[in-house]
mmCIF file of C-alpha atoms and ligand atoms in Angstrom:
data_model
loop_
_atom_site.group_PDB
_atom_site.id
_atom_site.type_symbol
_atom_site.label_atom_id
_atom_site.label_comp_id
_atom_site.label_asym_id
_atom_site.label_seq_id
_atom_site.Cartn_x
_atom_site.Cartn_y
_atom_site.Cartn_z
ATOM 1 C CA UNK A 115 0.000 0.000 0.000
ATOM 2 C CA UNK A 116 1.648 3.082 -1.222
ATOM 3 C CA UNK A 117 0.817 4.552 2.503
ATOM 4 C CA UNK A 118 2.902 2.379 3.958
ATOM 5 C CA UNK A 119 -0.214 1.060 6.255
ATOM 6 C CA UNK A 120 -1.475 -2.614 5.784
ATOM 7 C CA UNK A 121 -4.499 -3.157 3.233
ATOM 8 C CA UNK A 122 -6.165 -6.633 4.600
ATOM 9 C CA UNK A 123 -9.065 -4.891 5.572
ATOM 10 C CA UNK A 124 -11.795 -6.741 8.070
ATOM 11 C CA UNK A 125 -9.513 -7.230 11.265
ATOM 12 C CA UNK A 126 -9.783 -5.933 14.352
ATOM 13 C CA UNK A 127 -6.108 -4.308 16.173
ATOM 14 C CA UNK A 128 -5.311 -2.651 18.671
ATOM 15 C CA UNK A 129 -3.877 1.172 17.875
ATOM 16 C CA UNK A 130 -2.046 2.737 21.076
ATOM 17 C CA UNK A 131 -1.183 6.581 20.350
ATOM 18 C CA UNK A 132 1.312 6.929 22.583
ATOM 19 C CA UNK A 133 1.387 11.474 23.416
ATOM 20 C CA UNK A 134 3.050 13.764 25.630
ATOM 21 C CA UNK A 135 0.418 13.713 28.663
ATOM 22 C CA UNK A 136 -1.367 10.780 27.735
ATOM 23 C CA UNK A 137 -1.249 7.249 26.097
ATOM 24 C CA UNK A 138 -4.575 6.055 24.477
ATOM 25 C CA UNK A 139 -5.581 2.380 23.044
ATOM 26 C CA UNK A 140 -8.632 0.969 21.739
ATOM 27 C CA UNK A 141 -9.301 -2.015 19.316
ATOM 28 C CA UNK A 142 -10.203 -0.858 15.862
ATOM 29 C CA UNK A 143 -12.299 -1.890 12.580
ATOM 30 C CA UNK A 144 -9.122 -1.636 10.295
ATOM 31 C CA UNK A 145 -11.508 -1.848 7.233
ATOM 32 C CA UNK A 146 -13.817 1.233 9.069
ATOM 33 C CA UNK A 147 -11.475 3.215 11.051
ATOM 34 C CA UNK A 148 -13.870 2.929 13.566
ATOM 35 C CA UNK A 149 -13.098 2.170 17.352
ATOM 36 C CA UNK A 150 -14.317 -0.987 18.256
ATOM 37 C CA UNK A 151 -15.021 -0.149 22.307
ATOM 38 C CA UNK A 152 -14.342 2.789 24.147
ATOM 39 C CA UNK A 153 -10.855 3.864 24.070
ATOM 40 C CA UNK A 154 -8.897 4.211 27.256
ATOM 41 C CA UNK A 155 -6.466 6.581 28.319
ATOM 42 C CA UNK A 156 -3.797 6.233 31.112
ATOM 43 C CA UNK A 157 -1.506 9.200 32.298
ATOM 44 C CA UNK A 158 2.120 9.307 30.577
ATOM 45 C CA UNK A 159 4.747 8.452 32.617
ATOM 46 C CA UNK A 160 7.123 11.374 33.830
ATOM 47 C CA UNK A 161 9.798 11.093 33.180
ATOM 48 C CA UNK A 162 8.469 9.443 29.886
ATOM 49 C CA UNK A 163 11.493 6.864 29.369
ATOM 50 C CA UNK A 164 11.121 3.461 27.293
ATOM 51 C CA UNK A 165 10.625 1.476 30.141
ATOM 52 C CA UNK A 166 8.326 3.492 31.723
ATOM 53 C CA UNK A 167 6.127 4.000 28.958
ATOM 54 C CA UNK A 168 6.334 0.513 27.786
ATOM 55 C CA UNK A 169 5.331 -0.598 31.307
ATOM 56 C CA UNK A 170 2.059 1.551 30.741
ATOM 57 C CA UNK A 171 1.584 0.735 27.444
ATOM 58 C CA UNK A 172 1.792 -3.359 28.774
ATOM 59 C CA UNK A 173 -0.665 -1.786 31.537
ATOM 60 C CA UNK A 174 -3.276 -0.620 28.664
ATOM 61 C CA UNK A 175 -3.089 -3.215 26.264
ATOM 62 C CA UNK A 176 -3.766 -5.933 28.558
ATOM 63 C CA UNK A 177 -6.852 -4.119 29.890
ATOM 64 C CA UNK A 178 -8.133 -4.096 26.178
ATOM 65 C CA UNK A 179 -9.046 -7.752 25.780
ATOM 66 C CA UNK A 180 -8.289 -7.458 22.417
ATOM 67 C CA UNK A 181 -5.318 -10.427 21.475
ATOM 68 C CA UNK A 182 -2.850 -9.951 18.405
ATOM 69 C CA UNK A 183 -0.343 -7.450 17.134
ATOM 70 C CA UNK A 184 -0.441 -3.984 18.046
ATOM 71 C CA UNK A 185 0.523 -0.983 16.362
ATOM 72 C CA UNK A 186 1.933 1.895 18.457
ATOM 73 C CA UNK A 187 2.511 5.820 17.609
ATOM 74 C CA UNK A 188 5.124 8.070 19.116
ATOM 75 C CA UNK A 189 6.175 11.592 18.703
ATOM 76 C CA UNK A 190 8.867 11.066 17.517
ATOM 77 C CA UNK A 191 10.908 10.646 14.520
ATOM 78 C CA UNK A 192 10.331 6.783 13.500
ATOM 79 C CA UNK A 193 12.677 4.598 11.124
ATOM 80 C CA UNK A 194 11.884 0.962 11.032
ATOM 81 C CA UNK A 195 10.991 0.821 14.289
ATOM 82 C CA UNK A 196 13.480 3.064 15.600
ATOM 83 C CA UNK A 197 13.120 6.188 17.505
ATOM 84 C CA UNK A 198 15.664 9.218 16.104
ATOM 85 C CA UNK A 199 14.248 11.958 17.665
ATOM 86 C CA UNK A 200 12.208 12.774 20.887
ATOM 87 C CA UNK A 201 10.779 16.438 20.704
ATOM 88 C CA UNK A 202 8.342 16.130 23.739
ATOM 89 C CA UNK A 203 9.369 12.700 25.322
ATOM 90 C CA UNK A 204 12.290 11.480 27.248
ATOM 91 C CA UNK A 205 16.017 11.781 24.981
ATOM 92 C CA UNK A 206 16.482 8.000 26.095
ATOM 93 C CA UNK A 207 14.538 7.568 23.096
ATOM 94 C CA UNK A 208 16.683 8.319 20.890
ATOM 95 C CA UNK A 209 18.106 5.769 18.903
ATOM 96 C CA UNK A 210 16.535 3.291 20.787
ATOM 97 C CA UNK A 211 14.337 0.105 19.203
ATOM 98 C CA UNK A 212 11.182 0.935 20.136
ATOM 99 C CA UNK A 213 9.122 -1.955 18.688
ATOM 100 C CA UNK A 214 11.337 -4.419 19.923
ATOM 101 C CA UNK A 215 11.001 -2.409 23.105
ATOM 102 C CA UNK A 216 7.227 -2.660 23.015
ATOM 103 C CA UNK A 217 7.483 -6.172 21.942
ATOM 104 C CA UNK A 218 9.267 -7.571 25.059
ATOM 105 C CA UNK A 219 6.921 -5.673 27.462
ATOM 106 C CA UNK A 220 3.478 -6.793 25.724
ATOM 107 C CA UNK A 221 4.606 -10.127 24.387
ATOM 108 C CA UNK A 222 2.825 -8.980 21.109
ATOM 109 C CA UNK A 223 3.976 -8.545 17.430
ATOM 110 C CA UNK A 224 4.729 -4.703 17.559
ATOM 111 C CA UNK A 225 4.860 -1.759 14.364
ATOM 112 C CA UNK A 226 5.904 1.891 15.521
ATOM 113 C CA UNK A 227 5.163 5.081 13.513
ATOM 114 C CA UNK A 228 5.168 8.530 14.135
ATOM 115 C CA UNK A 229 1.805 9.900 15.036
ATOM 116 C CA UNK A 230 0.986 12.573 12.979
ATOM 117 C CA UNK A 231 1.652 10.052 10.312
ATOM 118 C CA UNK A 232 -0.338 7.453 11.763
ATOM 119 C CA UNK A 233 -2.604 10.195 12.129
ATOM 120 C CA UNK A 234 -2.426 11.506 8.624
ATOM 121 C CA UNK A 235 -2.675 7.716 7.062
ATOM 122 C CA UNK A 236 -6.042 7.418 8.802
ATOM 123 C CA UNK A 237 -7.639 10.611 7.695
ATOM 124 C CA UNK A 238 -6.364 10.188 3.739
ATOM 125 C CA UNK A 239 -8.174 7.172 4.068
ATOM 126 C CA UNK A 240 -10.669 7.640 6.042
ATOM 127 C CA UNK A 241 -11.838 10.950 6.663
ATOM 128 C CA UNK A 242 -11.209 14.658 5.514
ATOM 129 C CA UNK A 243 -8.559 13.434 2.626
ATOM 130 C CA UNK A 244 -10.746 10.442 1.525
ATOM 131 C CA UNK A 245 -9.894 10.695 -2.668
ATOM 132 C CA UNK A 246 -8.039 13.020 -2.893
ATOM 133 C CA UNK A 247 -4.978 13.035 -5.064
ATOM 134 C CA UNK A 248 -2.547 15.947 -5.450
ATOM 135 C CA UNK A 249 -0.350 17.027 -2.539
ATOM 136 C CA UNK A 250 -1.975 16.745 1.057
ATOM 137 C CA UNK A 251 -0.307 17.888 3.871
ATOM 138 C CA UNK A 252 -1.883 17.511 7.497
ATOM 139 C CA UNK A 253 -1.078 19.206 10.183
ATOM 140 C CA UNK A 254 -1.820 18.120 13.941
ATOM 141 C CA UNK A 255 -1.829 21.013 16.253
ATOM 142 C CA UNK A 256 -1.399 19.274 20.408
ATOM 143 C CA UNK A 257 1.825 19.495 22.781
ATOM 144 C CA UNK A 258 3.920 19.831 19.386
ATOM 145 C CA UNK A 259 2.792 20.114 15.798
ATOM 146 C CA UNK A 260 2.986 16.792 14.047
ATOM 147 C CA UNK A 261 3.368 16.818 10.316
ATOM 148 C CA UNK A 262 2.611 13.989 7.429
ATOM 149 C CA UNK A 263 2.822 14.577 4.017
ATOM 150 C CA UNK A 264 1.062 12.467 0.611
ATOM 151 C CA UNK A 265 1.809 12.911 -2.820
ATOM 152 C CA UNK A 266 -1.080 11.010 -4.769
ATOM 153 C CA UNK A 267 -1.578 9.045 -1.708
ATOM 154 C CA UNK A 268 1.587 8.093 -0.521
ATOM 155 C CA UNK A 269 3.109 8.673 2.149
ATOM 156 C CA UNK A 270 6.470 10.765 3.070
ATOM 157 C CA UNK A 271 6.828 9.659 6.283
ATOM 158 C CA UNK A 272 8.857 12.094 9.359
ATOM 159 C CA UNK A 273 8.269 15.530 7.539
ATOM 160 C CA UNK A 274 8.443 17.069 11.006
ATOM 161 C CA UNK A 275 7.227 20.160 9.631
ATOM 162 C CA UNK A 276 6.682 21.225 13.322
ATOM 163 C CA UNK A 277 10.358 21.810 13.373
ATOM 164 C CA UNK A 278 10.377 24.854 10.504
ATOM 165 C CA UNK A 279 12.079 28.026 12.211
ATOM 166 C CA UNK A 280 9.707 30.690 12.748
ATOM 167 C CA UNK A 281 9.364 33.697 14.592
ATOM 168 C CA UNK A 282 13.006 32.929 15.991
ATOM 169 C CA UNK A 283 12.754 29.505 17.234
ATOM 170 C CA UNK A 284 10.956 25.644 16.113
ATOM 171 C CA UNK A 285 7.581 26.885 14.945
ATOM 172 C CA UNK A 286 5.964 24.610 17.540
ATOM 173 C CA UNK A 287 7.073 26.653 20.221
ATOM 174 C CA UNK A 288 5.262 29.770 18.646
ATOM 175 C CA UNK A 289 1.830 28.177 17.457
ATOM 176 C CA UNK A 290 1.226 24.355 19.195
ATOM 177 C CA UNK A 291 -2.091 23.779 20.541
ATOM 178 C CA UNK A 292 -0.147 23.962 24.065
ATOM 179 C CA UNK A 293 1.157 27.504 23.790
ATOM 180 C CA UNK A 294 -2.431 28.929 22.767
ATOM 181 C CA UNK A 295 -3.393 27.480 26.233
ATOM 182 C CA UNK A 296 -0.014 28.179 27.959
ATOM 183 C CA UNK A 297 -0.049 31.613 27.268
ATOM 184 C CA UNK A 298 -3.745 32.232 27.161
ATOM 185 C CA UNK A 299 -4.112 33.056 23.849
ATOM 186 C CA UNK A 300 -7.439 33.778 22.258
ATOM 187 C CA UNK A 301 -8.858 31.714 19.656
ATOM 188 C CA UNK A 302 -8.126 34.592 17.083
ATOM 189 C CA UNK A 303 -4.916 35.453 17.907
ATOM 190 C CA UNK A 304 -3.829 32.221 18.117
ATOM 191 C CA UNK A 305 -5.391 31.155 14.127
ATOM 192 C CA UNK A 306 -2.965 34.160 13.918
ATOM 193 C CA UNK A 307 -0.092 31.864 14.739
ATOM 194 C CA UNK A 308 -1.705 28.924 13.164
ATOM 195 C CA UNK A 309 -2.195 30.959 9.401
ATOM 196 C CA UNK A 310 1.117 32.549 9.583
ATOM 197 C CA UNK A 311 2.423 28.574 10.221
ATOM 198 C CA UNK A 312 0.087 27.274 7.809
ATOM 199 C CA UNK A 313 1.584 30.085 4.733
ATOM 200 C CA UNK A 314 4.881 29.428 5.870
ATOM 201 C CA UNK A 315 4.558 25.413 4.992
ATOM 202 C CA UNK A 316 2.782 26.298 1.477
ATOM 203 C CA UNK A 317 5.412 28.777 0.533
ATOM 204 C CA UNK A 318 8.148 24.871 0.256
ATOM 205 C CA UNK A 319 5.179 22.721 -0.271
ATOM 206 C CA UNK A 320 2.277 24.131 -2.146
ATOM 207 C CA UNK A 321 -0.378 21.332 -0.871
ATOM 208 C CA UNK A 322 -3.562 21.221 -2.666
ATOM 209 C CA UNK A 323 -4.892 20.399 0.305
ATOM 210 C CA UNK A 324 -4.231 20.945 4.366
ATOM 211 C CA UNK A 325 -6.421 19.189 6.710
ATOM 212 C CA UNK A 326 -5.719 20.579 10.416
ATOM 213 C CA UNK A 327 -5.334 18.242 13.087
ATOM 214 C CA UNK A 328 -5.296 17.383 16.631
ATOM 215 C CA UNK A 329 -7.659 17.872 19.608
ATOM 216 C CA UNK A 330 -8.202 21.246 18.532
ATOM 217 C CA UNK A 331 -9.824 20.573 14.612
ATOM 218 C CA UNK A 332 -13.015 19.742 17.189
ATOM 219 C CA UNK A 333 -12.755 23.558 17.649
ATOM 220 C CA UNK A 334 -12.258 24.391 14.066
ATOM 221 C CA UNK A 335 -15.179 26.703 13.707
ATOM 222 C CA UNK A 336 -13.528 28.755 16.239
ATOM 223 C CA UNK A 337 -10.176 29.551 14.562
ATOM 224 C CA UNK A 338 -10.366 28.675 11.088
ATOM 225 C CA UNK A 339 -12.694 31.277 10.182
ATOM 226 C CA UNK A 340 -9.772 33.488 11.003
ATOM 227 C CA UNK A 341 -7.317 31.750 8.854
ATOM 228 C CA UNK A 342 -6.495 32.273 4.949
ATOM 229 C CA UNK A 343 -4.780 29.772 2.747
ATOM 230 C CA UNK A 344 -4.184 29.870 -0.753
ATOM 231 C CA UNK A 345 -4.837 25.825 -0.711
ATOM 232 C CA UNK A 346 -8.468 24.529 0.870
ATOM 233 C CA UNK A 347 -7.991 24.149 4.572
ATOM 234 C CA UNK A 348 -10.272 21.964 6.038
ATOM 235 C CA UNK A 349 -10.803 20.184 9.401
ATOM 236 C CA UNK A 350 -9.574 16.837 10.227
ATOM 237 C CA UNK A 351 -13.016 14.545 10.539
ATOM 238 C CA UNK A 352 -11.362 11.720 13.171
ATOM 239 C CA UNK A 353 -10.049 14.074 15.624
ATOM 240 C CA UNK A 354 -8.282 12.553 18.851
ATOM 241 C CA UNK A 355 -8.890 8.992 17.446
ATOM 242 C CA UNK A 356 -6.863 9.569 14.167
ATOM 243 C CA UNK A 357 -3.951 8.247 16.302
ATOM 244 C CA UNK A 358 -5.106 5.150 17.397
ATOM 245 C CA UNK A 359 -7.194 4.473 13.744
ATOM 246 C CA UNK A 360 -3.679 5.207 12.037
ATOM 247 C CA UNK A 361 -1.778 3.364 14.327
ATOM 248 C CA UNK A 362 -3.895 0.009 13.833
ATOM 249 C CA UNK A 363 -3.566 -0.284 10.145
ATOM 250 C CA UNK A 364 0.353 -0.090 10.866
ATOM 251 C CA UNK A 365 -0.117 -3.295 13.039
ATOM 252 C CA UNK A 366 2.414 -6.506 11.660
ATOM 253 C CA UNK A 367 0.560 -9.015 10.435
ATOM 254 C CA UNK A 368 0.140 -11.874 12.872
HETATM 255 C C1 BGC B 546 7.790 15.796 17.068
HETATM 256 C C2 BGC B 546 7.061 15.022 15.975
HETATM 257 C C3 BGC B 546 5.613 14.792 16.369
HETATM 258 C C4 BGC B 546 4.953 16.088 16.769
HETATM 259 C C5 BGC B 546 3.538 15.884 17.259
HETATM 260 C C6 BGC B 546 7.014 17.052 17.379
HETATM 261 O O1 BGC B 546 7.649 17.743 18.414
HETATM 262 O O2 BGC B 546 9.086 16.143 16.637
HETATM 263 O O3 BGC B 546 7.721 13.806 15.739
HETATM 264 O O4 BGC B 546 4.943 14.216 15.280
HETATM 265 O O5 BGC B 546 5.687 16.734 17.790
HETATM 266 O O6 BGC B 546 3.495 15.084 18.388
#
């Protein structure tokens, strides 16, 4: 699949979506998207090191009821199962093996991929970027900003587009989700942030398409109003459960 994601349709996974404050699982309809229970959330570790979170992660899964392979975001850069990068989680990530990691502790077949792809993977197919061709970049505003980027579908996985300097530092640290709440932003002045980001990614990319992201695009109607594109800009449809959805048709087979 030219995603990267499996394509066997009808099974049911588990997705964990493994984020800065919390770590969320449910079992999912891999041919749907759709959760199959209520997903459930348990407090990230602090600090967030491998074995920490991997103990929680063990903690979660086995409280699904849900046997098989699992597959298992982080925010983090993600190659083959390796963590390179750890923006908003413990450094001992880096460089370590984080789906043999997650392996040992759960005793389960494990796939890691970096959320905002996971969570991009899930809307393209989906939700808000269901057929559409062209270039699609989605954006997930949260702690950080997550980036993933498709050209006619496929994936170009690790963008971090979160990472693009602006307004004299990582453009995550001017206009995340977090530092609209952090420094009590108001919606408007905030899609302020989020619009100068947004026309900062089109001037490399020039996406026919953005879909925004994160716990926030449940709030669209309150700060996209306020911000102008030249591509569409639209909300993503899955919201918090992208994550999990995307991370489940990563799952190994088995
Ligand atoms: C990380 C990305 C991640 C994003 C959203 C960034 O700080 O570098 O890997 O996708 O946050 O969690």
């Amino acid at each position: 699949m030219s995603d990267g994601a499996g394509t066997d349709g009808g099974r049911t996974v588990i997705g964990v979506d493994i984020g800065g404050t919390g770590i969320k699982g449910a079992p999912v309809d891999t041919s749907t998207g759709s959760l199959v229970r209520e997903r459930i959330r348990l407090l990230t570790p602090h600090p967030a090191t491998p074995a920490a979170v991997a103990g929680v992660v063990a903690e979660l899964v086995g409280q699904l009821d849900c046997p098989g392979p699992l597959g298992v975001t982080l925010p983090a850069v993600v190659q083959h199962g390796v963590a390179r990068t750890a923006a908003n989680i413990d450094d001992a990530w880096v460089d370590s093996d984080a789906a043999a990691l997650l392996s040992d502790a759960t005793g389960r077949p494990v796939a890691v991929v970096n959320d905002a792809d996971a969570a991009g993977v899930a809307e393209m197919r989906f939700g808000a970027g269901v057929g559409q061709d062209g270039v699609v970049v989605m954006v997930t505003f949260g702690t950080g900003i997550g980036s993933a980027v498709f050209a006619d579908g496929r994936l170009v996985p690790n963008t971090e587009l979160g990472h693009l300097p602006l307004h004299g530092g990582d453009a995550e640290d001017w206009a995340a989700a977090s530092i609209r709440e952090e420094e009590e932003l108001s919606w408007k002045k905030w899609a302020h942030r989020v619009e100068r980001y947004l026309q900062l990614v089109e001037r490399l990319l020039w996406p026919d398409l953005i879909i925004v992201g994160g716990g926030v695009s449940k709030h669209a109607d309150r700060f996209l109003p306020h911000v102008e594109t030249r591509a569409r800009v639209v909300p993503a449809e899955m919201h918090n459960d992208a994550g999990i959805a995307g991370a489940a048709l990563f799952a190994p087979a088995g």
